[in-house]
PDB file of C-alpha atoms in Angstrom:
ATOM      1  CA  MET A   1       0.000   0.000   0.000  1.00  0.00           C
ATOM      2  CA  ASN A   2       1.582   3.262  -1.102  1.00  0.00           C
ATOM      3  CA  GLN A   3       1.880   6.427   0.972  1.00  0.00           C
ATOM      4  CA  LYS A   4      -0.707   8.294  -1.105  1.00  0.00           C
ATOM      5  CA  ASN A   5      -3.410   5.686  -0.408  1.00  0.00           C
ATOM      6  CA  ILE A   6      -2.543   5.686   3.273  1.00  0.00           C
ATOM      7  CA  GLU A   7      -2.927   9.461   3.388  1.00  0.00           C
ATOM      8  CA  LEU A   8      -6.250   9.304   1.529  1.00  0.00           C
ATOM      9  CA  PHE A   9      -7.574   6.711   3.944  1.00  0.00           C
ATOM     10  CA  GLU A  10      -6.340   8.654   6.975  1.00  0.00           C
ATOM     11  CA  LYS A  11      -8.118  11.722   5.646  1.00  0.00           C
ATOM     12  CA  SER A  12     -11.370   9.790   5.242  1.00  0.00           C
ATOM     13  CA  ILE A  13     -11.302   8.614   8.878  1.00  0.00           C
ATOM     14  CA  HIS A  14      -9.888  11.858  10.343  1.00  0.00           C
ATOM     15  CA  TYR A  15      -7.009  10.020  11.977  1.00  0.00           C
ATOM     16  CA  THR A  16      -3.265   9.997  11.202  1.00  0.00           C
ATOM     17  CA  PHE A  17      -1.280   6.929  12.215  1.00  0.00           C
ATOM     18  CA  LYS A  18       2.029   7.361  13.962  1.00  0.00           C
ATOM     19  CA  ASN A  19       2.921   3.769  13.025  1.00  0.00           C
ATOM     20  CA  LYS A  20       2.017   3.331   9.349  1.00  0.00           C
ATOM     21  CA  ASN A  21       2.702  -0.413   9.543  1.00  0.00           C
ATOM     22  CA  LEU A  22      -0.382  -0.800  11.713  1.00  0.00           C
ATOM     23  CA  ILE A  23      -2.748   0.575   9.092  1.00  0.00           C
ATOM     24  CA  ARG A  24      -1.004  -1.420   6.352  1.00  0.00           C
ATOM     25  CA  GLN A  25      -1.576  -4.576   8.369  1.00  0.00           C
ATOM     26  CA  ALA A  26      -5.191  -3.646   9.118  1.00  0.00           C
ATOM     27  CA  LEU A  27      -5.875  -3.351   5.392  1.00  0.00           C
ATOM     28  CA  THR A  28      -4.030  -6.561   4.422  1.00  0.00           C
ATOM     29  CA  HIS A  29      -6.387  -9.486   3.820  1.00  0.00           C
ATOM     30  CA  SER A  30      -5.080 -13.001   4.440  1.00  0.00           C
ATOM     31  CA  SER A  31      -5.466 -13.803   0.713  1.00  0.00           C
ATOM     32  CA  TYR A  32      -2.954 -11.054  -0.157  1.00  0.00           C
ATOM     33  CA  ALA A  33      -0.498 -12.134   2.541  1.00  0.00           C
ATOM     34  CA  ASN A  34      -0.686 -15.751   1.389  1.00  0.00           C
ATOM     35  CA  GLU A  35      -0.301 -14.874  -2.273  1.00  0.00           C
ATOM     36  CA  HIS A  36       2.770 -12.750  -1.601  1.00  0.00           C
ATOM     37  CA  ARG A  37       4.267 -15.305   0.809  1.00  0.00           C
ATOM     38  CA  MET A  38       4.305 -12.840   3.648  1.00  0.00           C
ATOM     39  CA  ASN A  39       4.610 -13.827   7.295  1.00  0.00           C
ATOM     40  CA  LYS A  40       1.345 -15.642   8.004  1.00  0.00           C
ATOM     41  CA  LEU A  41       0.767 -13.381  11.004  1.00  0.00           C
ATOM     42  CA  TYR A  42       1.039 -10.256   8.834  1.00  0.00           C
ATOM     43  CA  ASN A  43      -2.600  -9.920   7.869  1.00  0.00           C
ATOM     44  CA  ASN A  44      -5.493  -8.200   9.599  1.00  0.00           C
ATOM     45  CA  GLU A  45      -6.893 -11.180  11.509  1.00  0.00           C
ATOM     46  CA  ARG A  46      -5.109 -10.506  14.825  1.00  0.00           C
ATOM     47  CA  LEU A  47      -6.017  -6.816  14.657  1.00  0.00           C
ATOM     48  CA  GLU A  48      -9.621  -7.819  13.902  1.00  0.00           C
ATOM     49  CA  PHE A  49      -9.613  -9.970  17.083  1.00  0.00           C
ATOM     50  CA  LEU A  50      -8.410  -7.002  19.131  1.00  0.00           C
ATOM     51  CA  GLY A  51     -10.720  -4.511  17.447  1.00  0.00           C
ATOM     52  CA  ASP A  52     -13.735  -6.712  18.110  1.00  0.00           C
ATOM     53  CA  ALA A  53     -13.010  -6.586  21.853  1.00  0.00           C
ATOM     54  CA  VAL A  54     -12.484  -2.813  21.808  1.00  0.00           C
ATOM     55  CA  LEU A  55     -15.723  -2.325  19.867  1.00  0.00           C
ATOM     56  CA  GLU A  56     -17.624  -4.430  22.402  1.00  0.00           C
ATOM     57  CA  ILE A  57     -16.453  -2.452  25.435  1.00  0.00           C
ATOM     58  CA  VAL A  58     -16.994   0.944  23.770  1.00  0.00           C
ATOM     59  CA  SER A  59     -20.457   0.055  22.452  1.00  0.00           C
ATOM     60  CA  SER A  60     -21.454  -1.484  25.782  1.00  0.00           C
ATOM     61  CA  ASP A  61     -20.350   1.624  27.688  1.00  0.00           C
ATOM     62  CA  PHE A  62     -22.157   3.871  25.189  1.00  0.00           C
ATOM     63  CA  LEU A  63     -25.455   1.980  25.417  1.00  0.00           C
ATOM     64  CA  TYR A  64     -25.256   1.617  29.216  1.00  0.00           C
ATOM     65  CA  ARG A  65     -25.019   5.393  29.586  1.00  0.00           C
ATOM     66  CA  LYS A  66     -27.453   6.312  26.813  1.00  0.00           C
ATOM     67  CA  PHE A  67     -30.252   4.010  28.004  1.00  0.00           C
ATOM     68  CA  PRO A  68     -30.133   4.072  31.846  1.00  0.00           C
ATOM     69  CA  LYS A  69     -33.532   2.363  32.225  1.00  0.00           C
ATOM     70  CA  MET A  70     -32.971  -0.416  29.701  1.00  0.00           C
ATOM     71  CA  GLN A  71     -32.584  -3.973  30.987  1.00  0.00           C
ATOM     72  CA  GLU A  72     -29.606  -6.213  30.228  1.00  0.00           C
ATOM     73  CA  GLY A  73     -31.418  -8.310  27.632  1.00  0.00           C
ATOM     74  CA  GLN A  74     -32.552  -5.251  25.696  1.00  0.00           C
ATOM     75  CA  LEU A  75     -29.078  -3.729  25.856  1.00  0.00           C
ATOM     76  CA  SER A  76     -27.563  -6.943  24.479  1.00  0.00           C
ATOM     77  CA  LYS A  77     -30.047  -7.024  21.635  1.00  0.00           C
ATOM     78  CA  LYS A  78     -29.420  -3.380  20.775  1.00  0.00           C
ATOM     79  CA  ARG A  79     -25.651  -3.861  20.860  1.00  0.00           C
ATOM     80  CA  ALA A  80     -25.920  -6.927  18.617  1.00  0.00           C
ATOM     81  CA  SER A  81     -27.846  -4.931  16.010  1.00  0.00           C
ATOM     82  CA  LEU A  82     -25.264  -2.140  16.034  1.00  0.00           C
ATOM     83  CA  VAL A  83     -22.127  -4.262  15.724  1.00  0.00           C
ATOM     84  CA  CYS A  84     -23.412  -7.100  13.528  1.00  0.00           C
ATOM     85  CA  GLU A  85     -21.709  -7.893  10.227  1.00  0.00           C
ATOM     86  CA  PRO A  86     -24.181  -6.078   7.918  1.00  0.00           C
ATOM     87  CA  THR A  87     -24.047  -2.909  10.028  1.00  0.00           C
ATOM     88  CA  LEU A  88     -20.255  -2.891  10.180  1.00  0.00           C
ATOM     89  CA  ALA A  89     -20.193  -3.488   6.420  1.00  0.00           C
ATOM     90  CA  LEU A  90     -22.461  -0.456   5.955  1.00  0.00           C
ATOM     91  CA  CYS A  91     -20.104   1.630   8.093  1.00  0.00           C
ATOM     92  CA  ALA A  92     -17.118   0.369   6.122  1.00  0.00           C
ATOM     93  CA  ARG A  93     -18.735   1.335   2.811  1.00  0.00           C
ATOM     94  CA  GLU A  94     -19.457   4.838   4.082  1.00  0.00           C
ATOM     95  CA  ILE A  95     -15.695   5.411   4.375  1.00  0.00           C
ATOM     96  CA  LYS A  96     -14.979   3.409   1.166  1.00  0.00           C
ATOM     97  CA  LEU A  97     -12.860   0.977   3.183  1.00  0.00           C
ATOM     98  CA  GLY A  98     -13.123  -1.766   0.569  1.00  0.00           C
ATOM     99  CA  SER A  99     -11.292   0.313  -2.028  1.00  0.00           C
ATOM    100  CA  TYR A 100      -8.196   0.472   0.193  1.00  0.00           C
ATOM    101  CA  LEU A 101      -7.931  -3.247   1.001  1.00  0.00           C
ATOM    102  CA  MET A 102      -5.021  -5.336  -0.245  1.00  0.00           C
ATOM    103  CA  LEU A 103      -6.572  -8.546  -1.567  1.00  0.00           C
ATOM    104  CA  GLY A 104      -5.277 -11.608  -3.353  1.00  0.00           C
ATOM    105  CA  LYS A 105      -6.197 -12.007  -7.020  1.00  0.00           C
ATOM    106  CA  GLY A 106      -8.799 -14.689  -6.306  1.00  0.00           C
ATOM    107  CA  GLU A 107     -10.505 -12.656  -3.590  1.00  0.00           C
ATOM    108  CA  GLU A 108     -10.431  -9.606  -5.843  1.00  0.00           C
ATOM    109  CA  ALA A 109     -11.958 -11.506  -8.763  1.00  0.00           C
ATOM    110  CA  THR A 110     -14.855 -12.816  -6.675  1.00  0.00           C
ATOM    111  CA  GLY A 111     -15.897  -9.412  -5.354  1.00  0.00           C
ATOM    112  CA  GLY A 112     -14.099  -9.387  -2.011  1.00  0.00           C
ATOM    113  CA  ARG A 113     -14.067  -5.597  -1.827  1.00  0.00           C
ATOM    114  CA  GLU A 114     -17.862  -5.609  -1.533  1.00  0.00           C
ATOM    115  CA  ARG A 115     -18.271  -8.735   0.598  1.00  0.00           C
ATOM    116  CA  ASP A 116     -19.791  -7.987   3.999  1.00  0.00           C
ATOM    117  CA  SER A 117     -17.560 -10.436   5.853  1.00  0.00           C
ATOM    118  CA  VAL A 118     -14.363  -8.971   4.348  1.00  0.00           C
ATOM    119  CA  VAL A 119     -15.098  -5.283   4.905  1.00  0.00           C
ATOM    120  CA  SER A 120     -16.673  -5.757   8.348  1.00  0.00           C
ATOM    121  CA  ASP A 121     -13.599  -7.706   9.518  1.00  0.00           C
ATOM    122  CA  ALA A 122     -11.373  -4.947   8.123  1.00  0.00           C
ATOM    123  CA  MET A 123     -13.424  -2.356  10.007  1.00  0.00           C
ATOM    124  CA  GLU A 124     -12.673  -4.156  13.272  1.00  0.00           C
ATOM    125  CA  ALA A 125      -9.014  -4.438  12.265  1.00  0.00           C
ATOM    126  CA  VAL A 126      -8.838  -0.663  11.781  1.00  0.00           C
ATOM    127  CA  ILE A 127     -10.256  -0.218  15.289  1.00  0.00           C
ATOM    128  CA  GLY A 128      -7.574  -2.553  16.634  1.00  0.00           C
ATOM    129  CA  ALA A 129      -4.875  -0.642  14.756  1.00  0.00           C
ATOM    130  CA  ILE A 130      -6.014   2.731  16.116  1.00  0.00           C
ATOM    131  CA  TYR A 131      -6.156   1.265  19.640  1.00  0.00           C
ATOM    132  CA  LEU A 132      -2.553   0.046  19.405  1.00  0.00           C
ATOM    133  CA  ASP A 133      -1.409   3.297  17.804  1.00  0.00           C
ATOM    134  CA  SER A 134      -3.003   5.769  20.231  1.00  0.00           C
ATOM    135  CA  GLY A 135      -5.009   3.965  22.905  1.00  0.00           C
ATOM    136  CA  LEU A 136      -8.640   3.526  23.866  1.00  0.00           C
ATOM    137  CA  GLU A 137      -9.731   7.156  23.589  1.00  0.00           C
ATOM    138  CA  ALA A 138      -8.655   7.418  19.950  1.00  0.00           C
ATOM    139  CA  ALA A 139     -10.348   4.113  19.123  1.00  0.00           C
ATOM    140  CA  LYS A 140     -13.480   5.309  20.907  1.00  0.00           C
ATOM    141  CA  ASN A 141     -13.517   8.518  18.844  1.00  0.00           C
ATOM    142  CA  PHE A 142     -13.373   6.474  15.637  1.00  0.00           C
ATOM    143  CA  ILE A 143     -16.160   4.140  16.814  1.00  0.00           C
ATOM    144  CA  MET A 144     -18.377   7.026  17.899  1.00  0.00           C
ATOM    145  CA  SER A 145     -17.817   8.859  14.597  1.00  0.00           C
ATOM    146  CA  PHE A 146     -18.251   5.987  12.172  1.00  0.00           C
ATOM    147  CA  ILE A 147     -20.180   3.183  13.915  1.00  0.00           C
ATOM    148  CA  LEU A 148     -22.251   4.458  16.828  1.00  0.00           C
ATOM    149  CA  ASN A 149     -23.433   7.557  14.986  1.00  0.00           C
ATOM    150  CA  ASP A 150     -26.986   7.549  13.623  1.00  0.00           C
ATOM    151  CA  ILE A 151     -27.961   4.428  15.568  1.00  0.00           C
ATOM    152  CA  GLU A 152     -31.653   4.649  14.674  1.00  0.00           C
ATOM    153  CA  ARG A 153     -30.870   4.003  11.020  1.00  0.00           C
ATOM    154  CA  LYS A 154     -28.291   1.315  11.743  1.00  0.00           C
ATOM    155  CA  GLU A 155     -30.557  -0.617  14.088  1.00  0.00           C
ATOM    156  CA  LEU A 156     -32.755  -1.381  11.101  1.00  0.00           C
ATOM    157  CA  PHE A 157     -30.076  -3.839   9.983  1.00  0.00           C
ATOM    158  CA  ARG A 158     -31.048  -6.245  12.781  1.00  0.00           C
ATOM    159  CA  ASP A 159     -33.417  -7.983  10.371  1.00  0.00           C
ATOM    160  CA  CYS A 160     -34.899  -5.611   7.846  1.00  0.00           C
ATOM    161  CA  LYS A 161     -37.250  -8.102   6.218  1.00  0.00           C
ATOM    162  CA  THR A 162     -38.804  -9.160   9.524  1.00  0.00           C
ATOM    163  CA  ILE A 163     -39.179  -5.574  10.738  1.00  0.00           C
ATOM    164  CA  LEU A 164     -40.695  -4.473   7.427  1.00  0.00           C
ATOM    165  CA  GLN A 165     -43.195  -7.330   7.406  1.00  0.00           C
ATOM    166  CA  GLU A 166     -44.254  -6.550  10.991  1.00  0.00           C
ATOM    167  CA  GLU A 167     -44.815  -2.891  10.122  1.00  0.00           C
ATOM    168  CA  ILE A 168     -46.694  -3.594   6.883  1.00  0.00           C
ATOM    169  CA  GLN A 169     -48.805  -6.284   8.542  1.00  0.00           C
ATOM    170  CA  GLY A 170     -49.705  -3.868  11.318  1.00  0.00           C
ATOM    171  CA  LYS A 171     -50.592  -0.979   8.981  1.00  0.00           C
ATOM    172  CA  TYR A 172     -52.049  -2.678   5.910  1.00  0.00           C
ATOM    173  CA  HIS A 173     -52.582  -6.356   6.814  1.00  0.00           C
ATOM    174  CA  GLU A 174     -50.598  -7.230   3.688  1.00  0.00           C
ATOM    175  CA  THR A 175     -47.643  -9.499   2.936  1.00  0.00           C
ATOM    176  CA  VAL A 176     -44.436  -8.069   1.521  1.00  0.00           C
ATOM    177  CA  THR A 177     -43.112  -9.866  -1.547  1.00  0.00           C
ATOM    178  CA  TYR A 178     -39.663  -9.671  -3.122  1.00  0.00           C
ATOM    179  CA  GLU A 179     -39.009  -9.682  -6.850  1.00  0.00           C
ATOM    180  CA  VAL A 180     -35.673  -9.920  -8.672  1.00  0.00           C
ATOM    181  CA  THR A 181     -35.926  -7.276 -11.398  1.00  0.00           C
ATOM    182  CA  GLY A 182     -32.448  -7.411 -12.897  1.00  0.00           C
ATOM    183  CA  TYR A 183     -28.723  -7.852 -12.461  1.00  0.00           C
ATOM    184  CA  SER A 184     -25.686  -5.608 -12.443  1.00  0.00           C
ATOM    185  CA  GLY A 185     -21.930  -6.048 -12.499  1.00  0.00           C
ATOM    186  CA  PRO A 186     -19.693  -8.583 -14.248  1.00  0.00           C
ATOM    187  CA  GLU A 187     -20.506 -12.294 -14.116  1.00  0.00           C
ATOM    188  CA  HIS A 188     -17.883 -13.032 -11.447  1.00  0.00           C
ATOM    189  CA  ASN A 189     -19.311 -10.265  -9.229  1.00  0.00           C
ATOM    190  CA  ARG A 190     -23.023 -10.410 -10.084  1.00  0.00           C
ATOM    191  CA  GLN A 191     -25.400  -8.239  -8.079  1.00  0.00           C
ATOM    192  CA  PHE A 192     -29.121  -9.079  -7.831  1.00  0.00           C
ATOM    193  CA  ILE A 193     -31.466  -6.091  -8.061  1.00  0.00           C
ATOM    194  CA  VAL A 194     -34.513  -6.754  -5.878  1.00  0.00           C
ATOM    195  CA  GLN A 195     -37.728  -4.843  -5.167  1.00  0.00           C
ATOM    196  CA  ALA A 196     -39.782  -5.101  -1.974  1.00  0.00           C
ATOM    197  CA  LYS A 197     -43.467  -4.793  -2.904  1.00  0.00           C
ATOM    198  CA  ILE A 198     -47.064  -4.853  -1.686  1.00  0.00           C
ATOM    199  CA  GLY A 199     -48.997  -6.007  -4.700  1.00  0.00           C
ATOM    200  CA  ASP A 200     -47.785  -3.731  -7.514  1.00  0.00           C
ATOM    201  CA  ARG A 201     -46.576  -0.981  -5.182  1.00  0.00           C
ATOM    202  CA  VAL A 202     -42.773  -0.806  -4.855  1.00  0.00           C
ATOM    203  CA  LEU A 203     -41.729  -0.040  -1.263  1.00  0.00           C
ATOM    204  CA  GLY A 204     -37.990  -0.095  -1.829  1.00  0.00           C
ATOM    205  CA  GLU A 205     -35.261  -1.372  -4.124  1.00  0.00           C
ATOM    206  CA  GLY A 206     -31.891  -2.835  -3.232  1.00  0.00           C
ATOM    207  CA  CYS A 207     -29.103  -5.037  -4.489  1.00  0.00           C
ATOM    208  CA  GLY A 208     -26.806  -7.746  -3.158  1.00  0.00           C
ATOM    209  CA  ARG A 209     -24.573 -10.618  -4.154  1.00  0.00           C
ATOM    210  CA  THR A 210     -27.378 -13.056  -3.337  1.00  0.00           C
ATOM    211  CA  LYS A 211     -31.151 -12.790  -3.696  1.00  0.00           C
ATOM    212  CA  GLN A 212     -31.421 -12.871   0.104  1.00  0.00           C
ATOM    213  CA  ALA A 213     -28.939 -10.012   0.509  1.00  0.00           C
ATOM    214  CA  GLY A 214     -30.712  -8.031  -2.210  1.00  0.00           C
ATOM    215  CA  GLY A 215     -34.016  -8.570  -0.417  1.00  0.00           C
ATOM    216  CA  GLN A 216     -32.577  -7.353   2.876  1.00  0.00           C
ATOM    217  CA  ASP A 217     -31.222  -4.254   1.131  1.00  0.00           C
ATOM    218  CA  ALA A 218     -34.597  -3.598  -0.515  1.00  0.00           C
ATOM    219  CA  ALA A 219     -36.348  -4.008   2.846  1.00  0.00           C
ATOM    220  CA  TYR A 220     -33.838  -1.619   4.417  1.00  0.00           C
ATOM    221  CA  HIS A 221     -34.549   1.086   1.831  1.00  0.00           C
ATOM    222  CA  ALA A 222     -38.294   0.493   2.252  1.00  0.00           C
ATOM    223  CA  LEU A 223     -37.926   1.055   6.007  1.00  0.00           C
ATOM    224  CA  ILE A 224     -35.901   4.229   5.409  1.00  0.00           C
ATOM    225  CA  ALA A 225     -38.710   5.518   3.187  1.00  0.00           C
ATOM    226  CA  LEU A 226     -41.409   4.559   5.688  1.00  0.00           C
ATOM    227  CA  HIS A 227     -39.581   6.141   8.627  1.00  0.00           C
ATOM    228  CA  LYS A 228     -38.291   9.093   6.593  1.00  0.00           C
ATOM    229  CA  ILE A 229     -35.238   9.179   8.810  1.00  0.00           C
ATOM    230  CA  PRO A 230     -33.644  12.643   8.499  1.00  0.00           C
ATOM    231  CA  GLY A 231     -30.096  12.915   7.317  1.00  0.00           C
ATOM    232  CA  ASP A 232     -30.000   9.521   5.615  1.00  0.00           C
ATOM    233  CA  PRO A 233     -27.800   9.593   2.502  1.00  0.00           C
ATOM    234  CA  SER A 234     -30.540   7.927   0.459  1.00  0.00           C
ATOM    235  CA  ASP A 235     -32.757  10.993   1.018  1.00  0.00           C
ATOM    236  CA  ASP A 236     -30.416  13.158  -1.067  1.00  0.00           C
ATOM    237  CA  LYS A 237     -30.152  10.473  -3.726  1.00  0.00           C
ATOM    238  CA  ASN A 238     -33.898  10.065  -3.989  1.00  0.00           C
ATOM    239  CA  GLN A 239     -34.436  13.821  -4.145  1.00  0.00           C
ATOM    240  CA  ALA A 240     -31.840  14.131  -6.900  1.00  0.00           C
ATOM    241  CA  GLN A 241     -33.589  11.431  -8.913  1.00  0.00           C
ATOM    242  CA  ASN A 242     -36.917  13.186  -8.570  1.00  0.00           C
ATOM    243  CA  HIS A 243     -35.629  16.496  -9.997  1.00  0.00           C
TER     244      HIS A 243
END
């Protein structure tokens, strides 16, 4: 990873590493390390392990203080929705983390830069790297800025399809259906375009590497539209399309 890319990434996360090797390691996928015959410990898996623990303590502390009357079971459920793989992948995409990853050729060819598991693990590795570079407070600042911000929107990732069906059933006594309407991307990185619908009415559209993932994304955008959550990036996109 060259210096220019490191600087671009640091700018996107508002943090400058004292030890540049830490961020290089955080962005090195095991497939790249294996392909280049690097030390098998020089990938982001150990940093991911550390970052996961840091994320748990910071998110637990945040929720404990924010919801003083919430019981343990509810706090656990809320934390799980905020730090689950799809939510972390969303956070990673907001800072374009996938574009900075060093991947092996096989992982690259099969769409690793967009895979939830790859980018969410890298997100935790970045947390671990910041923690080692500057301590807990710096890692907490990153988590608060890029993961625990806008929690209302991110909680919808807990299970968008279930939440959407519950809301539609309660309001309209209807069943939400999902229809694959097309495909995008090259054959090795095919994306399914899916619409969430009530009858002929389209509630939301999304895409994903599987039909299930596309359906979840469509349900998520349907929930955003139903809730009209202020400040969501999709609001600006939708408004631009309507003008």
